[in-house]
Amino acid sequence: MRFTNLTRQNEIGANCYHLQVDDSGYLLDCGTHPKIEGNGGLPLLDFLADQPLQAVFVSHGHLDHLGALPLVMDDRPDARVYLTHASRLIADRALHNSASVMIRQRAELNLSEYPLFTHGQVDHLLEDIETVAFARTFEVAGADVTFYEAGHVQGAAGVWIEAGGCSIFYTGDTKFSDMKITRAGKFPDKQPDTMVIECTRGSMPSQPGSDWEEETERLSAAIQATFERGGSVLIPCFALGKMQEVLKVIHDLMREGHLAEQVIYISGLGRSYNEIYDDLSGVSPRVCPGFKLENNLELIVLDSKEALTMRLGRGRLMLVSSGMMTPRTMSHTMAQRMMPDERHSIFFVGYVDPDSPAGKVKAAGRGGRADMGGEAGEMDIRCRVESFDFTSHCNRERMIDYVSHARPRRVLLVHGETASLEWFQQELREKLPESSILIPPSGETLNLGD
Ligand SMILES: [Zn+2]
Ligand SMILES: [Zn+2]
């Protein structure tokens, strides 16, 4: 078994890993980089030109795992794509949205290579997808493959592959505890030869006892305090996963009487994913089977004109994308309107890239200045700024426990900044002195056959 890391750097970028066993080739994920536009945001796809490729296994519907799939499948029409039913619904929406964004950005960012794929290519790809049930083994091109629930987002899977007498388990993005909608991952209690693990939280020590419950109490108090001083609340968040989970947090706070029932303003892409989550409510494994966001909350989609003109009087609550407050998005527009007024609040509910406008506002905080990018430039921050950790990734200690228990002979560390990967490497070398713990270099092929 040979493993090649096709991600361009050791980071949370365009995730993509190639496996070769005898004459068969498999791809684990095929994403785009969340920050880098154009061809530079793709994985090292040239590597695939002279490699076998029969199957692509997609762990989940976030674009850093999925976004480059139409390009690969256009080149390799004989290969098949495997993902869960929920991930297929998400992929449809996410890839079409990505094509629309690239068509718009072609002129805005002067990128002649955009769009990297068309709506037609996405439709074509979706026709050829095989959907996979959790915990059922299927055979493809000489491999026995099983998808296991990974938590993280609806449809997310860890992928177990047995081929050529070797086994490898790829965790994808993972959460081992229940969130509000998506339930905890359920990985198999067995030992693979090789494990490929995500290292997102490697630089973040978990605080004892601080999971979502404590953060929910803090968020509730912070929203109430804003309303009491006559302000409005902006929560910039990712449209897929984070928005639905935080809407359920707010729903529960309203149902339990901690917050008054009121309208919540959302963005159009968020609504699309709400509808997918609601369609999956009786189908996909979850904490609250049957619960539908759109039936239980009063949600209004903000359009870009309203975002500029809406009165921000007392007590508006807005959950809009993008989570990074990228220029020309709803959250960027709203943030610019709210930052000059000390009554308002901006609350971050997950990871933000330090180089993004959201990252700069978060770092500078109230009383500071932040470069908002685009035409907005530097701005004073007079509103409140607070951060809440509603992470959809497992804490690093939980991941160490899981890997130490499974005792793979080899661990490959991916999906993390260098400091995170190195933290995992050091911890696992102590916990599993017999195993080899590697950070697979970009573009290099490792032989896992020994
Ligand atoms: Zn993800
Ligand atoms: Zn990811």
Coordinates of C-alpha atoms in Angstrom, one line a residue, residues 50-417:
D50 CA -0.1 8.5 -14.5
Q51 CA -1.6 6.9 -11.4
P52 CA -4.4 4.3 -11.2
L53 CA -7.7 5.7 -10.0
Q54 CA -10.8 3.6 -9.6
A55 CA -12.6 5.2 -6.7
V56 CA -12.8 8.4 -4.7
F57 CA -14.1 8.3 -1.1
V58 CA -15.4 11.6 0.2
S59 CA -15.5 11.9 3.9
H60 CA -18.0 14.9 4.1
G61 CA -19.4 17.9 2.4
H62 CA -17.1 20.8 3.5
L63 CA -15.3 22.2 0.5
D64 CA -11.8 21.6 1.9
H65 CA -12.7 17.9 1.4
L66 CA -14.9 18.1 -1.7
G67 CA -14.3 21.3 -3.7
A68 CA -12.0 19.9 -6.4
L69 CA -14.0 16.7 -7.1
P70 CA -15.6 17.9 -10.4
L71 CA -12.1 18.5 -11.9
V72 CA -10.8 15.1 -11.0
M73 CA -13.9 13.3 -12.3
D74 CA -13.8 15.2 -15.5
D75 CA -10.3 13.8 -16.2
R76 CA -11.1 10.4 -14.9
P77 CA -14.6 9.5 -16.0
D78 CA -14.1 5.8 -15.3
A79 CA -13.6 6.4 -11.6
R80 CA -16.5 6.2 -9.2
V81 CA -17.3 8.5 -6.3
Y82 CA -18.5 7.1 -2.9
L83 CA -20.1 9.2 -0.2
T84 CA -23.1 9.1 2.2
H85 CA -26.6 10.1 1.3
A86 CA -26.4 13.3 3.4
S87 CA -23.0 14.2 1.9
R88 CA -24.5 13.8 -1.6
L89 CA -27.3 16.3 -0.8
I90 CA -24.7 18.7 0.6
A91 CA -22.3 18.2 -2.3
D92 CA -25.0 19.1 -4.8
R93 CA -25.6 22.4 -3.1
A94 CA -22.0 23.1 -2.2
L95 CA -20.5 22.5 -5.6
H96 CA -23.2 24.4 -7.5
N97 CA -22.7 27.3 -5.1
S98 CA -19.0 27.1 -5.6
A99 CA -19.4 27.2 -9.4
S100 CA -21.7 30.3 -9.0
V101 CA -19.1 32.0 -6.8
M102 CA -16.3 31.3 -9.2
I103 CA -18.3 32.7 -12.1
R104 CA -18.8 35.9 -10.1
Q105 CA -15.2 36.1 -9.0
R106 CA -13.8 35.7 -12.5
A107 CA -14.5 39.4 -13.1
E108 CA -14.2 40.6 -9.5
L109 CA -10.8 39.0 -8.8
N110 CA -9.6 39.0 -12.5
L111 CA -9.0 35.3 -12.5
S112 CA -9.1 34.0 -16.0
E113 CA -9.0 30.4 -15.0
Y114 CA -12.4 30.8 -13.2
P115 CA -14.7 29.0 -13.1
L116 CA -12.6 25.9 -12.5
F117 CA -15.7 23.9 -13.3
T118 CA -19.2 24.6 -14.6
H119 CA -22.7 23.8 -13.3
G120 CA -22.9 21.2 -16.1
Q121 CA -19.8 19.4 -14.8
V122 CA -21.3 19.3 -11.3
D123 CA -24.5 17.8 -12.7
H124 CA -22.5 15.3 -14.6
L125 CA -20.5 14.3 -11.5
L126 CA -23.7 13.9 -9.4
E127 CA -25.1 11.4 -11.8
D128 CA -22.2 9.1 -11.2
I129 CA -22.1 9.1 -7.4
E130 CA -22.6 6.0 -5.4
T131 CA -24.2 6.6 -2.0
V132 CA -23.0 4.5 0.9
A133 CA -24.7 3.5 4.2
F134 CA -22.8 3.8 7.5
A135 CA -21.2 0.6 8.9
R136 CA -21.9 -1.5 5.8
T137 CA -18.9 -2.9 4.0
F138 CA -18.8 -2.8 0.2
E139 CA -16.2 -4.0 -2.3
V140 CA -14.6 -1.7 -4.9
A141 CA -11.6 -2.4 -7.1
G142 CA -10.2 -5.1 -4.8
A143 CA -10.8 -3.2 -1.6
D144 CA -13.3 -3.8 1.2
V145 CA -14.5 -0.3 2.3
T146 CA -16.6 0.8 5.3
F147 CA -17.8 4.3 6.2
Y148 CA -18.3 5.0 9.9
E149 CA -20.1 7.9 11.5
A150 CA -17.6 10.7 12.2
G151 CA -19.8 13.3 14.0
H152 CA -18.7 16.8 12.8
V153 CA -21.4 17.5 10.3
Q154 CA -24.4 15.6 8.9
G155 CA -23.1 12.8 6.7
A156 CA -19.5 12.9 7.8
A157 CA -17.7 9.6 7.7
G158 CA -14.4 8.0 8.6
V159 CA -13.3 5.6 5.9
W160 CA -11.9 2.1 6.6
I161 CA -10.1 0.4 3.7
E162 CA -8.8 -3.2 3.6
A163 CA -6.8 -4.0 0.5
G164 CA -3.8 -6.1 -0.4
G165 CA -3.6 -7.5 3.2
C166 CA -3.3 -4.0 4.7
S167 CA -5.8 -1.9 6.5
I168 CA -6.0 1.9 6.7
F169 CA -8.5 4.1 8.5
Y170 CA -8.9 7.8 7.5
T171 CA -10.8 9.7 10.2
G172 CA -11.8 12.7 8.1
D173 CA -13.0 15.5 10.3
T174 CA -14.2 14.1 13.6
K175 CA -16.2 14.9 16.7
F176 CA -16.5 12.3 19.5
S177 CA -19.2 14.1 21.5
D178 CA -22.8 15.0 20.6
M179 CA -23.4 18.5 19.2
K180 CA -27.0 19.8 19.1
I181 CA -28.0 18.1 15.9
T182 CA -25.2 15.8 14.7
R183 CA -24.5 13.1 17.1
A184 CA -21.0 11.8 18.2
G185 CA -18.9 9.8 15.8
K186 CA -18.9 6.0 16.2
F187 CA -15.6 4.6 15.1
P188 CA -14.9 0.9 15.1
D189 CA -13.1 -0.6 18.1
K190 CA -10.4 -2.4 16.1
Q191 CA -6.8 -1.9 15.1
P192 CA -5.9 -0.7 11.6
D193 CA -2.3 -1.0 10.3
T194 CA -2.3 2.7 9.4
M195 CA -4.5 5.5 10.7
V196 CA -4.7 8.9 9.1
I197 CA -6.0 11.4 11.6
E198 CA -7.1 15.0 11.5
C199 CA -5.1 17.3 13.8
T200 CA -7.2 20.5 13.7
R201 CA -7.2 21.2 17.5
G202 CA -3.5 20.2 18.1
S203 CA -2.6 23.7 19.3
M204 CA -5.7 24.1 21.5
P205 CA -5.6 22.5 25.0
S206 CA -9.1 21.7 26.0
Q207 CA -10.4 23.4 29.2
P208 CA -11.8 20.8 31.6
G209 CA -15.6 20.8 31.5
S210 CA -15.8 23.5 28.8
D211 CA -17.8 21.9 26.1
W212 CA -20.9 23.3 24.5
E213 CA -23.0 23.6 27.6
E214 CA -20.9 26.3 29.3
E215 CA -20.5 28.1 26.0
T216 CA -24.3 28.1 25.6
E217 CA -24.7 29.8 28.9
R218 CA -22.2 32.4 28.1
L219 CA -23.7 33.0 24.7
S220 CA -27.2 33.4 26.2
A221 CA -26.0 35.9 28.7
A222 CA -24.1 37.9 26.1
I223 CA -27.1 38.1 23.7
Q224 CA -29.3 39.2 26.6
A225 CA -26.8 41.9 27.7
T226 CA -26.7 43.2 24.1
F227 CA -30.5 43.5 23.8
E228 CA -30.7 45.2 27.2
R229 CA -28.4 48.0 26.1
G230 CA -30.5 48.4 22.9
G231 CA -28.1 46.7 20.5
S232 CA -28.2 43.9 17.9
V233 CA -26.2 40.8 17.6
L234 CA -24.2 39.6 14.6
I235 CA -23.0 36.0 14.5
P236 CA -20.8 35.4 11.4
C237 CA -20.8 31.7 10.8
F238 CA -20.2 29.0 8.1
A239 CA -23.4 28.3 6.3
L240 CA -23.0 24.5 6.5
G241 CA -23.0 22.8 9.9
K242 CA -22.1 25.7 12.2
M243 CA -25.2 27.7 11.3
Q244 CA -27.6 24.8 11.9
E245 CA -26.0 23.8 15.1
V246 CA -26.0 27.3 16.5
L247 CA -29.6 27.8 15.4
K248 CA -30.5 24.8 17.4
V249 CA -28.6 26.2 20.4
I250 CA -30.6 29.4 20.1
H251 CA -33.8 27.4 19.6
D252 CA -33.3 25.5 22.8
L253 CA -32.5 28.8 24.7
M254 CA -35.8 30.3 23.5
R255 CA -37.7 27.1 24.3
E256 CA -36.3 27.0 27.8
G257 CA -37.2 30.7 28.3
H258 CA -33.6 32.0 28.5
L259 CA -34.1 34.1 25.4
A260 CA -37.4 35.7 24.2
E261 CA -38.8 34.1 21.0
Q262 CA -37.9 36.3 18.1
V263 CA -37.1 36.4 14.4
I264 CA -33.6 35.4 13.4
Y265 CA -32.1 36.8 10.2
I266 CA -30.0 34.3 8.2
S267 CA -28.3 34.3 4.8
G268 CA -29.7 32.5 1.7
L269 CA -27.0 29.8 1.6
G270 CA -27.6 29.1 5.2
R271 CA -31.3 28.5 4.4
S272 CA -30.3 26.0 1.7
Y273 CA -28.3 24.0 4.2
N274 CA -31.1 24.3 6.8
E275 CA -33.4 22.7 4.3
I276 CA -31.0 19.9 3.6
Y277 CA -30.6 19.3 7.4
D278 CA -34.4 19.4 7.7
D279 CA -34.8 16.9 4.8
L280 CA -32.4 14.6 6.6
S281 CA -34.2 14.9 10.0
G282 CA -35.8 11.5 9.8
V283 CA -33.1 9.9 7.8
S284 CA -29.6 10.7 9.0
P285 CA -28.4 9.7 12.5
R286 CA -28.7 12.7 14.9
V287 CA -29.3 13.8 18.4
C288 CA -32.9 15.1 17.7
P289 CA -34.6 12.9 15.1
G290 CA -37.5 14.6 13.4
F291 CA -36.5 18.1 14.5
K292 CA -36.8 20.7 11.7
L293 CA -35.2 24.1 12.0
E294 CA -37.4 25.8 9.5
N295 CA -40.6 24.6 11.3
N296 CA -39.4 25.6 14.8
L297 CA -37.8 28.9 14.3
E298 CA -38.9 32.1 12.6
L299 CA -36.1 32.6 10.1
I300 CA -35.9 35.4 7.6
V301 CA -33.4 35.5 4.7
L302 CA -31.6 38.8 4.5
D303 CA -30.9 40.0 1.0
S304 CA -27.9 42.2 0.2
K305 CA -30.1 45.4 -0.1
E306 CA -31.8 44.8 3.2
A307 CA -28.4 44.2 4.8
L308 CA -27.5 47.8 3.9
T309 CA -30.8 49.4 4.9
M310 CA -32.3 47.4 7.7
R311 CA -32.7 49.4 10.9
L312 CA -30.5 48.0 13.6
G313 CA -32.7 49.0 16.4
R314 CA -33.0 47.1 19.6
G315 CA -32.6 43.3 19.5
R316 CA -32.0 42.1 16.0
L317 CA -30.3 38.7 15.9
M318 CA -28.4 37.7 12.7
L319 CA -26.6 34.5 11.8
V320 CA -25.1 35.1 8.5
S321 CA -22.2 33.8 6.4
S322 CA -19.4 34.0 5.7
G323 CA -17.8 32.9 9.0
M324 CA -14.5 34.7 8.0
M325 CA -16.4 37.9 7.1
T326 CA -14.9 37.8 3.7
P327 CA -15.4 41.0 1.7
R328 CA -18.6 41.1 -0.4
T329 CA -20.5 38.7 2.0
M330 CA -23.4 39.4 4.2
S331 CA -21.5 39.2 7.4
H332 CA -18.9 41.6 6.1
T333 CA -21.6 44.2 5.2
M334 CA -23.3 43.8 8.6
A335 CA -20.0 44.0 10.6
Q336 CA -19.2 47.3 8.9
R337 CA -22.5 48.7 10.0
M338 CA -22.3 47.4 13.5
M339 CA -18.7 48.1 14.4
P340 CA -19.1 51.9 15.0
D341 CA -21.9 51.5 17.6
E342 CA -21.0 50.4 21.1
R343 CA -24.5 49.0 21.7
H344 CA -24.0 46.2 19.2
S345 CA -22.2 42.9 19.4
I346 CA -20.3 40.6 17.1
F347 CA -20.0 37.1 18.4
F348 CA -17.6 34.5 16.9
V349 CA -18.8 30.9 17.4
G350 CA -16.0 28.9 15.8
Y351 CA -12.6 28.9 14.2
V352 CA -11.6 32.0 12.2
D353 CA -8.6 32.4 10.1
P354 CA -6.3 35.0 11.7
D355 CA -5.7 36.7 8.3
S356 CA -9.4 37.1 7.5
P357 CA -11.4 40.3 8.5
A358 CA -13.1 38.1 11.1
G359 CA -9.7 37.0 12.5
K360 CA -8.6 40.7 12.6
V361 CA -11.7 41.9 14.4
K362 CA -11.5 39.0 16.9
A363 CA -7.8 39.7 17.6
A364 CA -8.2 43.5 17.9
G365 CA -11.3 43.4 20.0
R366 CA -13.4 46.3 21.3
G367 CA -11.4 49.5 21.2
G368 CA -9.0 48.2 18.6
R369 CA -8.8 48.7 14.8
A370 CA -9.1 46.1 12.1
D371 CA -8.4 46.0 8.4
M372 CA -11.7 44.8 6.9
G373 CA -10.2 44.2 3.5
G374 CA -11.6 45.3 0.2
E375 CA -12.9 48.9 0.0
A376 CA -13.7 49.0 3.7
G377 CA -10.1 49.4 4.8
E378 CA -9.2 50.0 8.5
M379 CA -12.0 50.5 10.9
D380 CA -12.4 51.3 14.6
I381 CA -14.1 48.6 16.6
R382 CA -16.6 50.2 19.1
C383 CA -19.0 47.3 19.4
R384 CA -18.5 44.3 21.7
V385 CA -16.6 41.4 20.4
E386 CA -16.7 38.0 22.0
S387 CA -15.7 34.5 21.1
F388 CA -17.4 31.2 21.9
D389 CA -16.0 27.8 21.2
F390 CA -18.7 25.7 19.5
T391 CA -16.2 23.5 17.8
S392 CA -17.2 20.7 15.5
H393 CA -13.8 19.0 15.8
C394 CA -12.8 16.7 18.6
N395 CA -10.6 17.9 21.3
R396 CA -7.0 16.9 20.9
E397 CA -7.0 14.8 24.2
R398 CA -10.0 12.8 23.0
M399 CA -8.2 12.1 19.7
I400 CA -5.1 11.0 21.5
D401 CA -7.2 8.6 23.7
Y402 CA -8.9 7.2 20.6
V403 CA -5.6 6.6 18.7
S404 CA -3.8 5.2 21.7
H405 CA -6.6 2.7 22.3
A406 CA -6.7 1.6 18.6
R407 CA -2.9 1.2 18.6
P408 CA -2.2 1.4 14.8
R409 CA 1.3 0.5 13.8
R410 CA 1.6 3.7 11.9
V411 CA -0.2 7.1 12.3
L412 CA -0.2 9.7 9.6
L413 CA -0.9 13.2 10.8
V414 CA -2.9 15.5 8.5
H415 CA -5.4 18.5 8.5
G416 CA -3.6 20.8 10.9
E417 CA -1.2 23.7 11.1

